[in-house]
């Protein structure tokens, strides 16, 4: 095991018990499976300089709160889908991440959001892409999965679906942060593309660096795995671009037979490599273990195809074994393992491609 910095393991039994009250809840079935949750807040250009200590503290607090919300749901015998939606909603509400509020801006200065959720038991999935005005794209993706016969709804159609389903649409101003506006302007100026009145233009090249996508994998008491991812995409992306995060088998995947995964990085590569489905296939058809399959995809296959600094992945199997890997300078991540130990971390790369394994058995 190689990790970017020392993991802090905190026994949270007492804290979580206080948070969720006494177990079990009414209607609960006998506990069968261990429970665990792992989340990320993006991998990318995350360095001690780009993320100064006070910001690291804020990020870790947000990760911790998201973990607590997801883990308390699991302890209350809620499903892994429910736990992931709740954990991700928490991160979507924070301006610190590139998802929901605080998302990066398109080349035209708009916020367009993508999200996907997948149920590892049924292989049902739901996703939305290039959606605007929806505070919690992950909740809308879950609605697509549960209350529509479709897998993906995009753009205006997704907003219409949101209204039909009783979601409140919010103005663009809800999502805007000065930080993201400045990043877009800086990037455009650097590349000599800045001009007033950007609206209406699409640029297919010169995407910005990535960091701040959020994702979750959870294992519930029934032994079911779910995975979800939510993102604003990449700074300066063209209006209407759809990321890997919204696409099952690319940035998001869950299958009880193998694992649940959420990726973060340059989406084009995850799409071309069908990266998350490939990890699952290596486990299912070649019999590879979780750590070997994830390490191969992130540290070998992705790096040989696209180079270093291209992305990371969180993954968990049905035993609650967790693997976190990234080939970028850093990654925001957190987990509560099967023993109830919590870690929230801003990990900086040491070595070329750190892979962390947390034993769930
Ligand atoms: N994969 C996302 C995208 O390409 C970005 C990220 O994960 O940071 O839009």
Coordinates of C-alpha atoms and ligand atoms in Angstrom, one line a residue:
X1 CA 0.0 0.0 0.0
X2 CA 1.3 3.4 -0.9
X3 CA -0.5 6.5 0.1
X4 CA 0.0 10.2 -0.4
X5 CA 0.0 11.1 3.3
X6 CA -0.7 9.5 6.5
X7 CA -4.2 8.4 6.8
X8 CA -6.0 9.5 9.9
X9 CA -8.2 6.8 11.1
X10 CA -10.8 7.9 13.6
X11 CA -13.0 5.5 15.4
X12 CA -16.4 7.1 14.9
X13 CA -18.6 4.6 16.6
X14 CA -19.6 7.1 19.2
X15 CA -19.9 10.1 16.9
X16 CA -22.1 8.2 14.4
X17 CA -24.2 6.6 17.1
X18 CA -24.9 10.1 18.4
X19 CA -25.7 11.2 14.9
X20 CA -28.2 8.6 13.9
X21 CA -29.5 7.6 17.3
X22 CA -29.9 4.0 18.6
X23 CA -30.1 1.2 16.1
X24 CA -31.9 -0.6 14.7
X25 CA -34.7 1.2 12.9
X26 CA -38.2 -0.1 12.5
X27 CA -38.8 -2.5 9.7
X28 CA -35.1 -3.4 9.6
X29 CA -34.2 -6.8 8.3
X30 CA -31.5 -8.8 10.1
X31 CA -28.1 -7.4 9.3
X32 CA -26.3 -9.6 6.8
X33 CA -23.6 -7.6 5.1
X34 CA -21.0 -5.3 6.4
X35 CA -21.6 -1.7 5.5
X36 CA -19.1 0.8 4.1
X37 CA -18.9 3.9 2.1
X38 CA -16.2 5.7 0.1
X39 CA -16.4 9.1 -1.5
X40 CA -14.2 11.4 -3.6
X41 CA -14.2 15.1 -4.2
X42 CA -12.2 15.0 -7.4
X43 CA -8.6 14.2 -8.5
X44 CA -6.5 16.6 -10.5
X45 CA -4.4 19.7 -10.1
X46 CA -4.6 19.4 -6.3
X47 CA -1.3 20.5 -4.7
X48 CA -0.3 22.0 -1.3
X49 CA 0.0 25.3 -3.2
X50 CA -3.2 25.2 -5.2
X51 CA -5.1 24.0 -2.1
X52 CA -3.8 25.9 0.9
X53 CA -4.2 24.5 4.4
X54 CA -7.3 26.5 5.4
X55 CA -9.1 25.3 2.2
X56 CA -7.9 21.7 2.9
X57 CA -9.6 22.0 6.3
X58 CA -12.8 23.1 4.7
X59 CA -12.7 20.4 2.1
X60 CA -12.1 17.7 4.7
X61 CA -15.0 19.0 6.8
X62 CA -17.3 18.8 3.8
X63 CA -16.1 15.3 3.0
X64 CA -16.6 14.3 6.7
X65 CA -20.2 15.6 6.7
X66 CA -21.0 13.9 3.4
X67 CA -19.6 10.6 4.8
X68 CA -21.6 11.0 8.0
X69 CA -24.8 11.6 6.0
X70 CA -24.2 8.5 3.8
X71 CA -23.0 6.3 6.6
X72 CA -25.9 7.1 8.9
X73 CA -28.3 6.2 6.1
X74 CA -26.5 2.8 5.8
X75 CA -26.7 2.3 9.5
X76 CA -30.4 3.0 9.4
X77 CA -30.7 0.1 6.9
X78 CA -31.3 2.4 3.9
X79 CA -30.1 1.2 0.5
X80 CA -26.7 2.0 -0.9
X81 CA -28.4 4.0 -3.6
X82 CA -30.0 6.2 -1.0
X83 CA -26.8 6.6 0.9
X84 CA -24.8 7.7 -2.2
X85 CA -27.5 10.1 -3.2
X86 CA -27.4 11.7 0.2
X87 CA -23.6 11.8 0.4
X88 CA -23.4 13.3 -3.0
X89 CA -26.1 15.9 -2.4
X90 CA -24.1 17.1 0.5
X91 CA -21.1 17.7 -1.7
X92 CA -23.3 19.3 -4.5
X93 CA -24.4 21.9 -1.9
X94 CA -20.9 22.9 -1.2
X95 CA -19.2 25.6 -3.3
X96 CA -15.8 23.8 -2.8
X97 CA -16.5 21.1 -5.4
X98 CA -17.1 21.0 -9.1
X99 CA -20.7 19.7 -8.7
X100 CA -23.9 21.5 -8.2
X101 CA -23.2 24.8 -6.5
X102 CA -19.6 25.8 -7.3
X103 CA -19.4 23.9 -10.6
X104 CA -17.0 25.1 -13.3
X105 CA -18.2 27.1 -16.2
X106 CA -18.6 26.2 -19.9
X107 CA -16.8 28.2 -22.6
X108 CA -20.0 30.3 -22.8
X109 CA -20.0 31.1 -19.0
X110 CA -22.8 28.7 -18.1
X111 CA -23.1 26.0 -15.5
X112 CA -24.1 22.6 -17.0
X113 CA -24.2 19.6 -14.8
X114 CA -23.9 15.8 -15.3
X115 CA -24.7 13.0 -12.8
X116 CA -25.2 9.3 -12.8
X117 CA -26.3 6.6 -10.3
X118 CA -26.2 2.9 -10.7
X119 CA -27.7 0.0 -8.6
X120 CA -25.3 -2.9 -8.5
X121 CA -28.0 -5.4 -7.7
X122 CA -30.3 -4.7 -10.7
X123 CA -27.8 -2.9 -13.0
X124 CA -30.5 -0.2 -13.3
X125 CA -29.0 3.2 -13.8
X126 CA -30.1 6.8 -14.3
X127 CA -28.3 9.8 -15.5
X128 CA -28.7 13.4 -16.5
X129 CA -26.4 15.5 -18.6
X130 CA -25.9 19.1 -19.6
X131 CA -28.7 20.0 -17.2
X132 CA -29.1 23.5 -15.8
X133 CA -31.1 25.0 -12.9
X134 CA -31.2 21.7 -10.9
X135 CA -29.6 22.0 -7.4
X136 CA -29.1 18.2 -7.1
X137 CA -28.4 16.5 -10.4
X138 CA -27.7 13.2 -8.5
X139 CA -31.3 13.2 -7.1
X140 CA -32.6 13.8 -10.6
X141 CA -30.5 11.0 -12.0
X142 CA -32.0 8.7 -9.3
X143 CA -35.5 9.8 -10.4
X144 CA -34.6 8.9 -14.0
X145 CA -33.5 5.5 -12.7
X146 CA -36.5 4.9 -10.5
X147 CA -39.4 6.7 -12.2
X148 CA -38.7 6.6 -15.9
X149 CA -38.2 3.8 -18.3
X150 CA -35.0 5.6 -19.6
X151 CA -31.4 5.6 -18.6
X152 CA -30.3 9.1 -19.6
X153 CA -32.1 12.4 -20.1
X154 CA -30.2 15.5 -21.2
X155 CA -30.5 19.3 -21.4
X156 CA -33.9 20.9 -21.6
X157 CA -35.6 17.5 -21.5
X158 CA -33.9 16.8 -18.1
X159 CA -35.2 20.2 -16.8
X160 CA -38.7 19.4 -18.0
X161 CA -38.5 16.0 -16.4
X162 CA -37.3 17.7 -13.2
X163 CA -40.3 20.0 -13.2
X164 CA -42.7 17.1 -13.8
X165 CA -41.1 15.2 -10.8
X166 CA -41.6 18.2 -8.5
X167 CA -38.1 19.5 -8.4
X168 CA -37.7 23.2 -7.9
X169 CA -35.6 24.9 -10.6
X170 CA -33.2 27.6 -9.4
X171 CA -31.6 30.5 -11.2
X172 CA -28.1 30.4 -12.6
X173 CA -26.9 32.7 -9.8
X174 CA -27.3 29.8 -7.3
X175 CA -24.4 28.0 -9.0
X176 CA -22.1 30.8 -9.7
X177 CA -19.0 31.4 -7.7
X178 CA -16.4 34.1 -8.3
X179 CA -13.7 31.5 -8.1
X180 CA -15.0 29.6 -11.1
X181 CA -15.6 32.8 -13.1
X182 CA -12.0 33.9 -12.5
X183 CA -10.8 30.4 -13.5
X184 CA -12.6 30.6 -16.8
X185 CA -11.4 34.2 -17.5
X186 CA -7.8 33.3 -16.6
X187 CA -7.9 30.3 -18.9
X188 CA -9.4 32.2 -21.8
X189 CA -6.9 35.0 -21.4
X190 CA -4.0 32.6 -21.2
X191 CA -5.1 31.0 -24.4
X192 CA -5.9 34.2 -26.2
X193 CA -9.5 33.3 -26.5
X194 CA -10.9 35.9 -24.2
X195 CA -13.4 38.3 -25.7
X196 CA -16.5 40.0 -24.3
X197 CA -19.8 38.3 -25.3
X198 CA -18.8 34.7 -25.3
X199 CA -22.3 33.5 -25.4
X200 CA -23.2 31.3 -28.4
X201 CA -19.7 30.0 -29.0
X202 CA -18.5 26.4 -28.7
X203 CA -15.0 25.3 -28.3
X204 CA -14.0 21.7 -28.6
X205 CA -10.4 22.0 -27.6
X206 CA -8.5 23.6 -24.8
X207 CA -10.4 22.2 -21.9
X208 CA -9.2 23.3 -18.5
X209 CA -7.7 21.2 -15.8
X210 CA -9.9 19.1 -13.7
X211 CA -10.6 18.8 -10.0
X212 CA -13.7 18.8 -7.8
X213 CA -16.0 16.2 -9.3
X214 CA -17.7 14.2 -6.6
X215 CA -18.5 10.5 -6.3
X216 CA -19.6 7.8 -4.0
X217 CA -19.6 4.0 -3.7
X218 CA -21.6 2.4 -0.9
X219 CA -22.3 -1.2 0.4
X220 CA -25.6 -1.7 2.3
X221 CA -26.7 -4.2 4.8
X222 CA -28.4 -6.2 2.1
X223 CA -25.1 -6.6 0.4
X224 CA -25.9 -4.3 -2.5
X225 CA -23.4 -2.0 -4.0
X226 CA -24.3 1.4 -5.6
X227 CA -22.1 4.0 -7.2
X228 CA -22.8 7.6 -8.2
X229 CA -20.9 10.6 -9.7
X230 CA -21.8 14.2 -10.1
X231 CA -19.8 16.9 -11.9
X232 CA -19.8 20.3 -13.6
X233 CA -17.3 18.9 -16.0
X234 CA -14.2 20.7 -17.1
X235 CA -13.6 24.5 -17.2
X236 CA -14.1 25.9 -20.6
X237 CA -16.0 22.9 -21.9
X238 CA -18.3 23.5 -24.8
X239 CA -21.9 24.1 -24.1
X240 CA -23.7 20.8 -24.4
X241 CA -20.7 18.6 -23.7
X242 CA -21.4 15.4 -21.8
X243 CA -18.8 13.9 -19.5
X244 CA -17.9 10.4 -18.6
X245 CA -19.4 10.9 -15.1
X246 CA -22.9 10.7 -16.6
X247 CA -22.1 7.6 -18.6
X248 CA -22.4 4.2 -17.1
X249 CA -19.3 2.0 -17.7
X250 CA -17.1 5.1 -18.3
X251 CA -17.1 7.3 -15.1
X252 CA -19.6 5.4 -13.1
X253 CA -20.4 1.7 -12.6
X254 CA -21.8 -0.7 -10.1
X255 CA -22.3 -4.5 -10.2
X256 CA -22.8 -6.7 -7.2
X257 CA -20.9 -9.4 -8.9
X258 CA -17.8 -7.3 -9.0
X259 CA -17.6 -3.8 -7.6
X260 CA -18.9 -0.2 -7.5
X261 CA -16.8 2.6 -8.9
X262 CA -16.7 6.4 -9.4
X263 CA -14.0 7.9 -11.6
X264 CA -12.7 11.5 -11.8
X265 CA -10.4 12.9 -14.4
X266 CA -10.2 13.8 -18.0
X267 CA -13.6 12.4 -19.1
X268 CA -12.7 11.7 -22.8
X269 CA -10.2 9.1 -21.8
X270 CA -12.6 7.3 -19.4
X271 CA -15.1 7.2 -22.2
X272 CA -12.7 5.9 -24.8
X273 CA -11.4 3.2 -22.5
X274 CA -14.8 2.4 -21.0
X275 CA -12.7 2.5 -17.9
X276 CA -15.0 1.5 -15.1
X277 CA -16.6 -1.3 -17.1
X278 CA -13.2 -2.6 -17.9
X279 CA -12.2 -2.8 -14.3
X280 CA -15.4 -4.8 -13.7
X281 CA -14.7 -7.0 -16.7
X282 CA -11.2 -7.8 -15.4
X283 CA -12.7 -9.0 -12.2
X284 CA -15.6 -10.8 -13.7
X285 CA -14.0 -12.5 -16.7
X286 CA -10.3 -12.8 -15.7
X287 CA -10.8 -13.3 -12.0
X288 CA -8.6 -10.4 -11.0
X289 CA -8.8 -9.0 -7.5
X290 CA -10.1 -5.5 -6.8
X291 CA -6.7 -3.9 -6.1
X292 CA -5.0 -5.4 -9.1
X293 CA -7.8 -4.4 -11.5
X294 CA -7.9 -0.8 -10.3
X295 CA -4.2 -0.4 -10.2
X296 CA -3.9 -1.7 -13.8
X297 CA -6.6 0.6 -15.1
X298 CA -5.5 3.9 -13.4
X299 CA -1.7 3.4 -13.2
X300 CA -1.0 1.4 -16.3
X301 CA -3.7 1.4 -18.9
X302 CA -4.9 5.1 -18.5
X303 CA -1.3 6.3 -18.1
X304 CA 0.0 4.4 -21.2
X305 CA -3.0 5.6 -23.2
X306 CA -3.2 9.2 -22.1
X307 CA -0.3 10.0 -19.8
X308 CA 0.0 10.8 -16.2
X309 CA -2.2 13.5 -14.5
X310 CA -5.3 12.1 -16.1
X311 CA -7.4 10.8 -13.3
X312 CA -8.4 8.7 -10.3
X313 CA -10.9 6.2 -9.1
X314 CA -12.6 5.0 -5.9
X315 CA -13.8 1.4 -5.8
X316 CA -15.4 -1.1 -3.4
X317 CA -16.4 -4.7 -3.7
X318 CA -19.1 -6.7 -1.9
X319 CA -16.7 -7.6 1.0
X320 CA -16.3 -3.9 1.7
X321 CA -12.7 -3.9 0.4
X322 CA -11.9 -0.4 -0.8
X323 CA -9.4 0.8 -3.3
X324 CA -8.5 4.5 -4.1
X325 CA -6.0 5.2 -6.9
X326 CA -4.9 8.3 -8.7
X327 CA -2.2 9.3 -11.2
X328 CA -2.8 13.1 -10.7
X329 CA -1.0 15.4 -8.2
X330 CA -3.7 14.9 -5.6
X331 CA -7.2 13.7 -4.8
X332 CA -9.9 14.5 -2.2
X333 CA -11.3 11.4 -0.7
X334 CA -12.9 9.8 2.4
X335 CA -14.3 6.6 3.6
X336 CA -15.9 4.7 6.5
X337 CA -14.8 1.1 6.3
X338 CA -16.5 -2.0 7.5
X339 CA -15.1 -1.6 11.0
X340 CA -16.6 1.9 11.2
X341 CA -13.3 3.7 10.9
X342 CA -13.5 7.0 9.1
X343 CA -10.9 8.9 7.1
X344 CA -11.3 12.2 5.3
X345 CA -8.2 13.2 3.4
X346 CA -6.6 15.6 0.9
X347 CA -4.1 13.2 -0.6
X348 CA -1.1 14.5 -2.4
X349 CA 0.8 12.2 -4.7
X350 CA 3.9 10.5 -3.5
X351 CA 5.3 8.2 -6.1
X352 CA 3.8 8.1 -9.6
X353 CA 0.4 6.5 -8.9
X354 CA -0.6 6.0 -5.3
X355 CA -3.0 3.1 -4.6
X356 CA -4.6 2.8 -1.2
X357 CA -6.2 -0.5 -0.2
X358 CA -8.5 -0.8 2.8
X359 CA -9.3 -4.3 3.9
X360 CA -13.0 -4.8 4.6
X361 CA -12.8 -8.4 5.8
Ligands
LIG1 N1 -14.5 13.5 -15.5 C1 -15.0 14.9 -15.4 C2 -15.2 15.4 -16.8 O1 -14.5 15.0 -17.7 C3 -14.2 15.8 -14.7 C4 -13.6 15.4 -13.4 O2 -13.8 14.2 -13.0 O3 -12.9 16.1 -12.7 O4 -16.0 16.3 -17.0

